[in-house]
Amino acid sequence: PSQRTRSRRPRVSRRLAKRARTRGRRARERALASREEGLRARDATAKNRGARSHARGALRHATTARIDRSIAERRGTGDGRKRGTRDAMTGKENDTPKTEKQDGEEKQEKKAHHTGGNARPPVDTSLLPPKPKEEDVVKVKHAASGVMLPLDVGARVSCRWRDGQMYPVRVIERRAGPKGVLGQEEYEYYVHYEQFNRRLDTWVTIADMDLDTAETDDDKKKRKAEEVDEEHADFDPNALREHEECTKVRNILSVELGRHQMDTWYFSPFPPEYTTCKKLYFCEFTLNFFKRKEQLQRHLRKNEMYHPPGDEIYRNETRGRTAAFFEIDGKKDKIFCQNLCYLAKLFLDHKTLYYDVDLFLFYVLCEVDERGYHIVGYFSKEKCSEEGYNLACILTLPAYQRKGYGKMLISFSYELSKKEGKVGTPERPLSDLGLVSYRGYWTRELLAILKDPSRAVMSIKDLSELTMIKTEDIISTLQHLNLLAYQKGAYVICAAPEIIEKHLKEAGSPGVEVDPSKLIWTPYNAEKEYQNFRG
């Protein structure tokens, strides 16, 4: 048996080797066939490319000859051929001497051919139709109203709003849309509703407009004489005009932040590669933004931080919700703060966007749950303000508005001022929503003190020391409430109890209240920072 076993082993090995050789041969045959097929495909492609190149060359020569004949007919030669050059149709050399202009044209053609360019004979531009300019738009009279379309930028007309009613609008910008029924391009118009804020500007079409209300030239002259901008009275006119020209059209239409998708209000100067995106996706923890949701999901799989950078200085649970504040130094966490400014500019009109955020501290308000810290809003302040500003910019994201968080941000900024022992005021000018929010806070704080019977005699300076509100803000608030009179060279507060109750009721609730005992914070020390910088 052992002898039979030994005799079978070489036979099995030979069969395996034969199979391996067969598989190798077949693999080589398949590779060779694939290579031959690739060579045949390449030859066919080259042949087709050569045929296309030949056809383009023939077409180019025919076009050149046709243009040459037109030039010759225009010059009165009659034979339609270029004198002193090779005939484009017969290929023979003409005997007529060349002019200086023709000699220069031939030199340019030779130079273009020598440098490898696509040599094209010079053409008399007077024979060719002029190139259409972008601003050259064919005007068509509207059949029903007689108005010339498309409307010019700056035109005024009535337009339908979301509630179905018509309101006067001003055309800010226009763009060509799809082809219309008659071959004309339908235009879309970016309009500003004159009775509303710029945040409600939007794109509309002619179907939304009442062209019978379009203003005439006489109406334009009359309106310019009577036009007064009350909303931006505190702004420099030249700076305001430049700002509105640069930011007149929104570049980003919506953003997605966590569970919320929000329509934007204003223009924001994102980097150039993001200006063509209509929607951006933000990480709610790091504020990195992306063009596509797949990019955001890939980022979230790698992300291990579920709260803003910086130090948590406040946390308190009220109304079943846990709110927390983070203090972020713009010098230490520059990318996060810059991204926060990009996001905030989408919802703030007159905000100056600082790319150098080193001089600012950012206080970010978050809602806390089992998934992490979700950004609600923020305010920023200068590290060292010579004007005594305790707030530079403030924003509550639209998804969290009307929940009392804006009042909480304002209240928190004054709690920091009380901790510092400095009287503070927000940076001017204030937006429309900012002025309403601050005036409500000042009203509640001041009237709560004046309501106390134990403080029957109070001066404006005493009110400022108790609330850390600047005296100018106290005077303007009391004058707005008609509680301040100027008698014998001094201001006198005239506040009856029933009037105070009335104004307190109109001011509304204080929102999410701040508990000063939960604030763990040390004011910024510029001298210490400078010493650390000097080493």
Short mmCIF file of C-alpha atoms in Angstrom, two decimals:
data_model
loop_
_atom_site.label_atom_id
_atom_site.label_comp_id
_atom_site.label_asym_id
_atom_site.label_seq_id
_atom_site.Cartn_x
_atom_site.Cartn_y
_atom_site.Cartn_z
CA PRO A 1 0.00 0.00 0.00
CA SER A 2 2.81 2.39 0.72
CA GLN A 3 4.26 1.79 -2.73
CA ARG A 4 0.90 2.65 -4.41
CA THR A 5 0.64 5.83 -2.38
CA ARG A 6 4.07 6.94 -3.45
CA SER A 7 3.26 6.30 -7.12
CA ARG A 8 0.04 8.35 -7.00
CA ARG A 9 1.54 11.55 -5.57
CA PRO A 10 3.52 12.59 -8.68
CA ARG A 11 0.44 11.94 -10.82
CA VAL A 12 -1.69 14.37 -8.70
CA SER A 13 1.03 17.02 -8.81
CA ARG A 14 1.22 16.81 -12.58
CA ARG A 15 -2.54 17.27 -12.91
CA LEU A 16 -2.44 20.39 -10.69
CA ALA A 17 0.45 21.84 -12.63
CA LYS A 18 -1.37 21.20 -15.92
CA ARG A 19 -4.46 22.98 -14.63
CA ALA A 20 -2.38 25.94 -13.48
CA ARG A 21 -0.73 26.21 -16.90
CA THR A 22 -4.13 26.07 -18.60
CA ARG A 23 -5.50 28.85 -16.42
CA GLY A 24 -2.43 30.98 -17.02
CA ARG A 25 -2.66 30.49 -20.80
CA ARG A 26 -6.34 31.45 -20.83
CA ALA A 27 -5.64 34.55 -18.73
CA ARG A 28 -2.91 35.63 -21.17
CA GLU A 29 -5.26 35.06 -24.10
CA ARG A 30 -7.95 37.20 -22.46
CA ALA A 31 -5.44 39.98 -21.69
CA LEU A 32 -4.17 39.89 -25.28
CA ALA A 33 -7.72 40.05 -26.66
CA SER A 34 -8.56 42.94 -24.37
CA ARG A 35 -5.43 44.81 -25.44
CA GLU A 36 -6.20 44.28 -29.13
CA GLU A 37 -9.75 45.54 -28.57
CA GLY A 38 -8.42 48.63 -26.82
CA LEU A 39 -6.02 49.32 -29.69
CA ARG A 40 -8.83 48.99 -32.24
CA ALA A 41 -11.02 51.38 -30.21
CA ARG A 42 -8.17 53.88 -29.96
CA ASP A 43 -7.55 53.70 -33.71
CA ALA A 44 -11.25 54.22 -34.39
CA THR A 45 -11.32 57.22 -32.03
CA ALA A 46 -8.24 58.73 -33.68
CA LYS A 47 -9.80 58.18 -37.09
CA ASN A 48 -13.01 59.89 -36.04
CA ARG A 49 -11.04 62.72 -34.46
CA GLY A 50 -9.10 63.17 -37.67
CA ALA A 51 -12.30 63.21 -39.70
CA ARG A 52 -13.81 65.83 -37.41
CA SER A 53 -10.62 67.90 -37.58
CA HIS A 54 -10.64 67.68 -41.36
CA ALA A 55 -14.28 68.75 -41.46
CA ARG A 56 -13.58 71.71 -39.17
CA GLY A 57 -10.66 72.72 -41.36
CA ALA A 58 -12.79 72.58 -44.51
CA LEU A 59 -15.51 74.61 -42.84
CA ARG A 60 -12.95 77.16 -41.62
CA HIS A 61 -11.49 77.53 -45.13
CA ALA A 62 -14.96 77.90 -46.66
CA THR A 63 -15.88 80.55 -44.08
CA THR A 64 -12.61 82.39 -44.74
CA ALA A 65 -13.28 82.40 -48.47
CA ARG A 66 -16.81 83.71 -47.96
CA ILE A 67 -15.55 86.56 -45.76
CA ASP A 68 -12.78 87.34 -48.25
CA ARG A 69 -15.32 87.61 -51.06
CA SER A 70 -17.43 89.96 -48.96
CA ILE A 71 -14.39 92.14 -48.26
CA ALA A 72 -13.43 92.18 -51.93
CA GLU A 73 -16.95 93.10 -53.02
CA ARG A 74 -16.99 95.89 -50.45
CA ARG A 75 -13.66 97.24 -51.73
CA GLY A 76 -14.82 97.04 -55.33
CA THR A 77 -12.39 94.43 -56.68
CA GLY A 78 -15.22 92.33 -58.06
CA ASP A 79 -13.44 88.98 -58.20
CA GLY A 80 -14.05 88.17 -54.54
CA ARG A 81 -10.42 87.10 -53.97
CA LYS A 82 -7.76 88.52 -51.73
CA ARG A 83 -5.04 90.15 -53.79
CA GLY A 84 -1.41 89.32 -53.12
CA THR A 85 -2.23 86.16 -51.12
CA ARG A 86 -2.98 82.51 -51.79
CA ASP A 87 -6.49 82.02 -53.09
CA ALA A 88 -8.62 80.27 -50.49
CA MET A 89 -10.64 78.31 -53.08
CA THR A 90 -8.03 77.33 -55.75
CA GLY A 91 -4.86 77.39 -53.65
CA LYS A 92 -3.01 79.38 -56.38
CA GLU A 93 -0.89 82.45 -55.69
CA ASN A 94 -2.30 85.75 -56.92
CA ASP A 95 0.03 88.06 -58.86
CA THR A 96 -1.40 91.36 -57.63
CA PRO A 97 1.00 93.12 -55.22
CA LYS A 98 -0.03 93.30 -51.58
CA THR A 99 -0.83 96.48 -49.73
CA GLU A 100 0.78 97.36 -46.37
CA LYS A 101 -2.41 96.39 -44.55
CA GLN A 102 -2.61 93.02 -46.31
CA ASP A 103 1.07 92.40 -45.63
CA GLY A 104 0.54 93.07 -41.92
CA GLU A 105 -2.47 90.74 -41.86
CA GLU A 106 -0.39 87.96 -43.45
CA LYS A 107 2.39 88.43 -40.90
CA GLN A 108 -0.13 88.16 -38.07
CA GLU A 109 -1.52 84.97 -39.58
CA LYS A 110 1.97 83.44 -39.88
CA LYS A 111 2.79 84.47 -36.32
CA ALA A 112 -0.38 82.84 -35.00
CA HIS A 113 0.42 79.64 -36.92
CA HIS A 114 4.02 79.64 -35.68
CA THR A 115 3.03 80.04 -32.04
CA GLY A 116 0.68 77.09 -32.23
CA GLY A 117 -2.54 79.11 -32.09
CA ASN A 118 -5.60 78.48 -34.19
CA ALA A 119 -4.72 80.75 -37.08
CA ARG A 120 -7.71 82.80 -38.15
CA PRO A 121 -7.42 85.46 -40.86
CA PRO A 122 -8.20 88.98 -39.68
CA VAL A 123 -11.73 90.09 -40.44
CA ASP A 124 -13.06 93.54 -41.11
CA THR A 125 -15.20 94.05 -38.02
CA SER A 126 -17.38 96.56 -39.85
CA LEU A 127 -18.87 93.70 -41.86
CA LEU A 128 -19.77 91.66 -38.80
CA PRO A 129 -22.80 92.31 -36.57
CA PRO A 130 -21.89 93.90 -33.21
CA LYS A 131 -21.74 91.61 -30.19
CA PRO A 132 -24.84 91.96 -28.02
CA LYS A 133 -24.11 93.59 -24.69
CA GLU A 134 -25.53 92.25 -21.47
CA GLU A 135 -27.28 95.51 -20.74
CA ASP A 136 -28.87 95.61 -24.20
CA VAL A 137 -32.34 94.27 -23.49
CA VAL A 138 -35.15 94.26 -26.03
CA LYS A 139 -38.11 96.17 -24.60
CA VAL A 140 -41.63 94.93 -25.37
CA LYS A 141 -44.82 96.83 -24.61
CA HIS A 142 -47.24 94.98 -22.36
CA ALA A 143 -50.54 94.59 -24.21
CA ALA A 144 -52.89 95.28 -21.30
CA SER A 145 -51.11 98.10 -19.42
CA GLY A 146 -48.84 99.58 -22.10
CA VAL A 147 -45.80 99.31 -19.77
CA MET A 148 -42.45 98.51 -21.39
CA LEU A 149 -41.05 95.17 -20.24
CA PRO A 150 -38.76 94.13 -18.69
CA LEU A 151 -39.04 96.65 -15.88
CA ASP A 152 -35.97 98.73 -15.12
CA VAL A 153 -34.05 98.42 -11.88
CA GLY A 154 -35.46 101.05 -9.54
CA ALA A 155 -38.96 100.92 -10.99
CA ARG A 156 -41.89 101.07 -8.58
CA VAL A 157 -45.08 99.07 -8.90
CA SER A 158 -47.63 97.28 -6.72
CA CYS A 159 -46.96 93.61 -6.01
CA ARG A 160 -48.86 90.81 -4.28
CA TRP A 161 -47.73 89.82 -0.79
CA ARG A 162 -48.22 86.48 0.99
CA ASP A 163 -51.58 87.59 2.37
CA GLY A 164 -52.91 88.16 -1.17
CA GLN A 165 -52.97 91.97 -0.92
CA MET A 166 -51.05 94.38 -3.14
CA TYR A 167 -48.25 96.56 -1.69
CA PRO A 168 -45.89 99.08 -3.32
CA VAL A 169 -42.47 97.62 -4.14
CA ARG A 170 -39.21 98.80 -5.67
CA VAL A 171 -37.29 96.63 -8.14
CA ILE A 172 -33.81 95.96 -6.76
CA GLU A 173 -32.47 93.53 -9.36
CA ARG A 174 -33.68 91.44 -12.29
CA ARG A 175 -32.55 88.25 -13.98
CA ALA A 176 -33.55 86.36 -17.11
CA GLY A 177 -35.73 83.33 -16.52
CA PRO A 178 -37.09 80.58 -18.82
CA LYS A 179 -38.30 81.38 -22.31
CA GLY A 180 -41.80 82.81 -22.50
CA VAL A 181 -44.67 81.94 -24.81
CA LEU A 182 -43.73 84.45 -27.50
CA GLY A 183 -40.02 83.64 -27.41
CA GLN A 184 -39.33 86.52 -25.04
CA GLU A 185 -37.41 85.75 -21.88
CA GLU A 186 -39.52 85.91 -18.75
CA TYR A 187 -37.72 88.03 -16.17
CA GLU A 188 -37.70 87.56 -12.43
CA TYR A 189 -37.48 90.64 -10.22
CA TYR A 190 -35.95 90.99 -6.78
CA VAL A 191 -38.23 93.50 -5.07
CA HIS A 192 -38.28 95.41 -1.79
CA TYR A 193 -41.67 95.97 -0.14
CA GLU A 194 -41.48 99.61 0.89
CA GLN A 195 -43.74 99.17 3.92
CA PHE A 196 -41.73 96.21 5.25
CA ASN A 197 -38.18 95.53 6.36
CA ARG A 198 -35.46 94.40 3.93
CA ARG A 199 -35.57 90.92 5.43
CA LEU A 200 -38.79 90.31 3.47
CA ASP A 201 -37.27 91.09 0.04
CA THR A 202 -37.91 88.28 -2.44
CA TRP A 203 -37.98 87.21 -6.11
CA VAL A 204 -41.29 87.67 -7.97
CA THR A 205 -42.56 87.56 -11.55
CA ILE A 206 -44.78 89.79 -13.67
CA ALA A 207 -47.76 87.62 -12.73
CA ASP A 208 -47.50 88.90 -9.14
CA MET A 209 -47.49 92.57 -10.17
CA ASP A 210 -50.19 95.09 -11.06
CA LEU A 211 -48.57 96.85 -14.02
CA ASP A 212 -51.32 99.49 -14.12
CA THR A 213 -49.76 100.99 -10.97
CA ALA A 214 -46.26 101.37 -12.48
CA GLU A 215 -45.06 104.93 -11.88
CA THR A 216 -44.45 107.44 -14.66
CA ASP A 217 -41.52 109.84 -15.04
CA ASP A 218 -43.49 112.63 -13.33
CA ASP A 219 -44.17 110.32 -10.38
CA LYS A 220 -40.44 109.59 -10.08
CA LYS A 221 -39.52 113.28 -9.87
CA LYS A 222 -42.21 113.96 -7.28
CA ARG A 223 -41.21 110.95 -5.17
CA LYS A 224 -37.51 111.88 -5.15
CA ALA A 225 -38.40 115.33 -3.83
CA GLU A 226 -40.51 113.92 -0.97
CA GLU A 227 -38.50 110.78 -0.15
CA VAL A 228 -37.28 110.56 3.46
CA ASP A 229 -35.75 107.42 4.99
CA GLU A 230 -36.86 107.40 8.62
CA GLU A 231 -35.72 103.85 9.37
CA HIS A 232 -32.03 104.65 8.75
CA ALA A 233 -31.94 108.25 9.98
CA ASP A 234 -28.97 107.49 12.28
CA PHE A 235 -26.77 106.17 9.45
CA ASP A 236 -24.38 108.08 7.26
CA PRO A 237 -26.14 108.49 3.86
CA ASN A 238 -23.08 107.64 1.76
CA ALA A 239 -22.19 104.60 3.88
CA LEU A 240 -25.81 103.47 3.84
CA ARG A 241 -26.00 103.78 0.05
CA GLU A 242 -22.78 101.82 -0.39
CA HIS A 243 -23.96 99.15 2.07
CA GLU A 244 -27.30 98.65 0.32
CA GLU A 245 -25.62 98.45 -3.09
CA CYS A 246 -23.27 95.69 -1.93
CA THR A 247 -25.91 93.71 -0.01
CA LYS A 248 -29.05 94.36 -2.05
CA VAL A 249 -29.61 90.71 -3.09
CA ARG A 250 -29.42 87.72 -0.76
CA ASN A 251 -26.81 85.19 -1.85
CA ILE A 252 -27.82 82.35 0.51
CA LEU A 253 -31.56 81.68 0.64
CA SER A 254 -31.71 79.15 3.50
CA VAL A 255 -29.56 77.35 6.05
CA GLU A 256 -29.94 74.10 7.95
CA LEU A 257 -28.74 74.09 11.55
CA GLY A 258 -29.40 70.95 13.55
CA ARG A 259 -33.11 70.12 13.43
CA HIS A 260 -34.07 73.52 12.00
CA GLN A 261 -34.16 74.87 8.48
CA MET A 262 -34.31 78.66 8.37
CA ASP A 263 -34.89 81.11 5.53
CA THR A 264 -32.25 83.83 5.55
CA TRP A 265 -33.00 87.56 5.69
CA TYR A 266 -29.94 89.39 4.38
CA PHE A 267 -26.73 89.10 2.40
CA SER A 268 -23.65 87.59 4.05
CA PRO A 269 -20.12 87.77 2.53
CA PHE A 270 -19.30 84.06 2.49
CA PRO A 271 -16.14 82.93 0.67
CA PRO A 272 -16.45 83.02 -3.14
CA GLU A 273 -16.82 79.25 -3.50
CA TYR A 274 -20.07 79.39 -1.48
CA THR A 275 -21.74 82.33 -3.22
CA THR A 276 -23.50 80.12 -5.79
CA CYS A 277 -25.08 77.89 -3.14
CA LYS A 278 -28.71 78.59 -2.34
CA LYS A 279 -28.61 76.50 0.84
CA LEU A 280 -25.83 75.82 3.35
CA TYR A 281 -25.59 73.11 5.98
CA PHE A 282 -24.12 74.12 9.36
CA CYS A 283 -22.82 71.85 12.09
CA GLU A 284 -24.65 73.06 15.20
CA PHE A 285 -21.66 72.27 17.45
CA THR A 286 -18.64 73.57 15.50
CA LEU A 287 -20.50 75.90 13.05
CA ASN A 288 -18.55 74.51 10.08
CA PHE A 289 -20.67 74.96 6.95
CA PHE A 290 -20.93 72.77 3.86
CA LYS A 291 -22.49 72.83 0.40
CA ARG A 292 -24.05 69.37 0.58
CA LYS A 293 -25.71 67.41 3.34
CA GLU A 294 -23.48 64.40 2.67
CA GLN A 295 -20.47 66.52 3.61
CA LEU A 296 -22.15 67.54 6.86
CA GLN A 297 -23.02 63.94 7.72
CA ARG A 298 -19.44 62.87 7.09
CA HIS A 299 -18.25 65.68 9.37
CA LEU A 300 -20.69 64.68 12.13
CA ARG A 301 -19.43 61.08 12.07
CA LYS A 302 -15.94 62.37 12.84
CA ASN A 303 -16.97 65.14 15.25
CA GLU A 304 -16.43 64.47 18.96
CA MET A 305 -17.33 67.92 20.34
CA TYR A 306 -20.98 68.48 21.25
CA HIS A 307 -20.72 71.97 22.75
CA PRO A 308 -19.20 75.30 21.71
CA PRO A 309 -15.53 75.97 22.53
CA GLY A 310 -14.57 78.22 25.43
CA ASP A 311 -15.66 78.18 29.08
CA GLU A 312 -19.15 77.44 30.37
CA ILE A 313 -19.91 80.30 32.79
CA TYR A 314 -23.64 79.82 33.42
CA ARG A 315 -26.18 76.99 33.55
CA ASN A 316 -29.69 77.04 34.95
CA GLU A 317 -32.93 75.14 34.43
CA THR A 318 -36.07 77.26 34.04
CA ARG A 319 -39.49 76.38 32.62
CA GLY A 320 -38.35 72.80 32.04
CA ARG A 321 -35.49 73.93 29.78
CA THR A 322 -31.79 74.03 30.62
CA ALA A 323 -29.93 77.08 29.33
CA ALA A 324 -26.15 77.53 29.36
CA PHE A 325 -23.76 80.34 28.42
CA PHE A 326 -20.26 79.90 27.00
CA GLU A 327 -17.63 82.64 26.93
CA ILE A 328 -15.46 82.33 23.81
CA ASP A 329 -12.33 84.36 23.19
CA GLY A 330 -12.09 85.44 19.55
CA LYS A 331 -8.33 85.18 19.69
CA LYS A 332 -8.27 81.57 20.93
CA ASP A 333 -11.15 80.16 18.84
CA LYS A 334 -10.95 82.30 15.73
CA ILE A 335 -12.53 79.89 13.21
CA PHE A 336 -15.61 79.27 15.35
CA CYS A 337 -16.13 83.00 15.94
CA GLN A 338 -15.70 83.85 12.26
CA ASN A 339 -18.23 81.19 11.27
CA LEU A 340 -20.59 82.57 13.91
CA CYS A 341 -20.27 86.02 12.31
CA TYR A 342 -21.00 84.56 8.87
CA LEU A 343 -24.14 82.92 10.22
CA ALA A 344 -25.25 86.02 12.13
CA LYS A 345 -24.90 88.30 9.10
CA LEU A 346 -27.60 86.26 7.33
CA PHE A 347 -30.10 87.59 9.91
CA LEU A 348 -28.64 91.04 10.68
CA ASP A 349 -28.78 93.92 8.23
CA HIS A 350 -26.38 96.58 9.48
CA LYS A 351 -23.72 94.39 11.01
CA THR A 352 -20.06 95.04 10.33
CA LEU A 353 -18.40 91.67 9.75
CA TYR A 354 -14.99 91.55 11.41
CA TYR A 355 -12.66 88.94 9.99
CA ASP A 356 -10.24 89.81 12.80
CA VAL A 357 -12.22 88.75 15.86
CA ASP A 358 -9.28 88.86 18.27
CA LEU A 359 -10.61 91.98 20.05
CA PHE A 360 -14.01 90.49 20.92
CA LEU A 361 -15.52 88.12 23.44
CA PHE A 362 -18.50 86.02 22.33
CA TYR A 363 -21.18 84.82 24.75
CA VAL A 364 -23.11 81.94 23.17
CA LEU A 365 -26.47 80.85 24.61
CA CYS A 366 -27.32 77.15 24.24
CA GLU A 367 -30.20 74.82 25.01
CA VAL A 368 -28.97 71.64 26.69
CA ASP A 369 -30.45 68.16 26.21
CA GLU A 370 -29.22 64.58 25.96
CA ARG A 371 -27.90 65.19 22.43
CA GLY A 372 -25.65 68.10 23.40
CA TYR A 373 -25.62 71.91 23.43
CA HIS A 374 -27.71 73.55 20.70
CA ILE A 375 -26.91 77.17 19.79
CA VAL A 376 -29.85 79.54 20.39
CA GLY A 377 -28.21 82.93 20.01
CA TYR A 378 -25.26 85.01 21.10
CA PHE A 379 -23.98 88.46 21.83
CA SER A 380 -20.48 89.86 21.50
CA LYS A 381 -18.63 92.65 23.26
CA GLU A 382 -15.28 94.33 22.92
CA LYS A 383 -12.62 93.26 25.39
CA CYS A 384 -11.78 96.90 26.09
CA SER A 385 -14.39 99.44 24.95
CA GLU A 386 -13.47 103.10 25.25
CA GLU A 387 -17.13 104.14 24.79
CA GLY A 388 -18.35 101.86 27.58
CA TYR A 389 -20.25 99.45 25.32
CA ASN A 390 -21.28 96.24 27.04
CA LEU A 391 -22.62 94.70 23.83
CA ALA A 392 -21.52 94.97 20.21
CA CYS A 393 -23.83 92.57 18.39
CA ILE A 394 -26.79 90.44 19.47
CA LEU A 395 -28.78 87.75 17.67
CA THR A 396 -31.42 85.17 18.48
CA LEU A 397 -31.76 82.63 15.67
CA PRO A 398 -35.22 82.71 14.02
CA ALA A 399 -35.98 79.13 15.11
CA TYR A 400 -35.73 80.22 18.78
CA GLN A 401 -37.38 83.63 18.62
CA ARG A 402 -40.52 84.51 20.64
CA LYS A 403 -39.35 82.21 23.44
CA GLY A 404 -37.81 84.86 25.71
CA TYR A 405 -34.19 84.18 24.74
CA GLY A 406 -33.57 87.64 23.28
CA LYS A 407 -34.55 89.24 26.59
CA MET A 408 -32.32 86.75 28.37
CA LEU A 409 -29.32 87.78 26.25
CA ILE A 410 -29.86 91.47 27.06
CA SER A 411 -30.37 90.73 30.75
CA PHE A 412 -27.21 88.60 30.83
CA SER A 413 -25.12 91.39 29.29
CA TYR A 414 -26.19 93.73 32.12
CA GLU A 415 -25.50 91.05 34.73
CA LEU A 416 -21.92 90.97 33.42
CA SER A 417 -21.79 94.77 33.72
CA LYS A 418 -22.97 94.53 37.33
CA LYS A 419 -20.25 91.97 38.01
CA GLU A 420 -17.67 94.28 36.46
CA GLY A 421 -19.05 97.33 38.27
CA LYS A 422 -19.27 99.33 35.03
CA VAL A 423 -22.21 101.18 33.49
CA GLY A 424 -22.91 99.77 30.05
CA THR A 425 -24.89 100.46 26.89
CA PRO A 426 -25.29 98.65 23.56
CA GLU A 427 -23.29 99.75 20.56
CA ARG A 428 -25.11 102.13 18.21
CA PRO A 429 -26.93 102.21 15.88
CA LEU A 430 -29.54 99.69 17.01
CA SER A 431 -31.65 97.72 14.56
CA ASP A 432 -35.44 97.95 14.67
CA LEU A 433 -35.84 94.70 16.59
CA GLY A 434 -32.90 95.55 18.83
CA LEU A 435 -34.39 98.90 19.82
CA VAL A 436 -37.74 97.28 20.69
CA SER A 437 -36.07 94.60 22.81
CA TYR A 438 -33.80 97.03 24.68
CA ARG A 439 -36.54 99.54 25.33
CA GLY A 440 -38.67 96.74 26.80
CA TYR A 441 -35.81 95.65 29.09
CA TRP A 442 -35.07 99.20 30.23
CA THR A 443 -38.78 99.79 30.91
CA ARG A 444 -39.13 96.68 33.08
CA GLU A 445 -35.95 97.33 35.05
CA LEU A 446 -36.60 101.01 35.73
CA LEU A 447 -40.30 100.72 36.55
CA ALA A 448 -39.67 97.75 38.84
CA ILE A 449 -37.49 100.06 40.97
CA LEU A 450 -39.85 103.05 40.76
CA LYS A 451 -42.72 100.79 41.78
CA ASP A 452 -41.05 99.97 45.11
CA PRO A 453 -42.65 102.19 47.80
CA SER A 454 -39.46 102.11 49.91
CA ARG A 455 -37.68 104.05 47.14
CA ALA A 456 -39.91 107.07 46.93
CA VAL A 457 -37.05 109.46 46.13
CA MET A 458 -34.82 108.33 43.29
CA SER A 459 -32.51 110.22 40.99
CA ILE A 460 -31.44 109.20 37.51
CA LYS A 461 -27.92 108.61 38.83
CA ASP A 462 -29.30 106.28 41.52
CA LEU A 463 -31.21 104.34 38.87
CA SER A 464 -28.04 104.03 36.80
CA GLU A 465 -26.02 102.70 39.75
CA LEU A 466 -28.69 100.11 40.61
CA THR A 467 -29.25 98.83 37.08
CA MET A 468 -25.91 99.67 35.36
CA ILE A 469 -27.95 101.31 32.59
CA LYS A 470 -26.39 104.42 31.09
CA THR A 471 -28.05 107.72 32.09
CA GLU A 472 -28.77 108.64 28.45
CA ASP A 473 -30.70 105.38 27.99
CA ILE A 474 -32.65 106.02 31.20
CA ILE A 475 -33.63 109.52 30.08
CA SER A 476 -34.68 108.38 26.59
CA THR A 477 -36.77 105.51 28.02
CA LEU A 478 -38.57 107.68 30.57
CA GLN A 479 -39.23 110.33 27.92
CA HIS A 480 -40.65 107.66 25.62
CA LEU A 481 -43.01 106.64 28.46
CA ASN A 482 -43.88 110.31 29.20
CA LEU A 483 -42.67 109.88 32.78
CA LEU A 484 -39.99 112.56 32.68
CA ALA A 485 -40.39 116.31 32.91
CA TYR A 486 -37.77 119.04 32.69
CA GLN A 487 -38.36 121.63 35.42
CA LYS A 488 -36.06 124.41 36.69
CA GLY A 489 -33.02 123.06 34.84
CA ALA A 490 -33.35 119.46 36.06
CA TYR A 491 -35.18 116.27 35.13
CA VAL A 492 -38.07 115.25 37.38
CA ILE A 493 -39.61 111.74 37.32
CA CYS A 494 -43.41 111.90 37.43
CA ALA A 495 -44.70 108.35 37.85
CA ALA A 496 -48.10 107.60 39.36
CA PRO A 497 -48.61 103.97 40.50
CA GLU A 498 -51.43 103.30 38.04
CA ILE A 499 -49.33 104.63 35.14
CA ILE A 500 -46.39 102.43 36.16
CA GLU A 501 -48.65 99.36 36.24
CA LYS A 502 -49.97 100.21 32.81
CA HIS A 503 -46.50 100.54 31.26
CA LEU A 504 -45.26 97.37 32.99
CA LYS A 505 -48.15 95.45 31.48
CA GLU A 506 -47.40 96.84 28.02
CA ALA A 507 -43.70 95.95 28.36
CA GLY A 508 -44.54 92.26 28.56
CA SER A 509 -42.86 89.43 30.41
CA PRO A 510 -39.13 89.44 31.20
CA GLY A 511 -38.61 86.26 29.18
CA VAL A 512 -36.23 83.60 30.46
CA GLU A 513 -34.88 85.12 33.66
CA VAL A 514 -31.21 85.08 34.59
CA ASP A 515 -30.24 83.84 38.06
CA PRO A 516 -27.14 85.84 39.10
CA SER A 517 -26.20 83.19 41.68
CA LYS A 518 -25.57 80.66 38.88
CA LEU A 519 -23.07 82.95 37.14
CA ILE A 520 -19.46 81.82 37.65
CA TRP A 521 -17.34 84.35 35.82
CA THR A 522 -14.26 86.54 36.15
CA PRO A 523 -14.12 89.79 34.16
CA TYR A 524 -11.57 90.02 31.37
CA ASN A 525 -8.27 91.48 32.56
CA ALA A 526 -6.50 93.29 29.73
CA GLU A 527 -3.37 93.99 31.81
CA LYS A 528 -2.96 90.30 32.62
CA GLU A 529 -3.40 89.41 28.96
CA TYR A 530 -0.75 91.95 28.00
CA GLN A 531 1.68 90.58 30.56
CA ASN A 532 1.15 87.06 29.26
CA PHE A 533 1.78 88.35 25.75
CA ARG A 534 5.02 90.04 26.80
CA GLY A 535 6.06 86.88 28.63
#
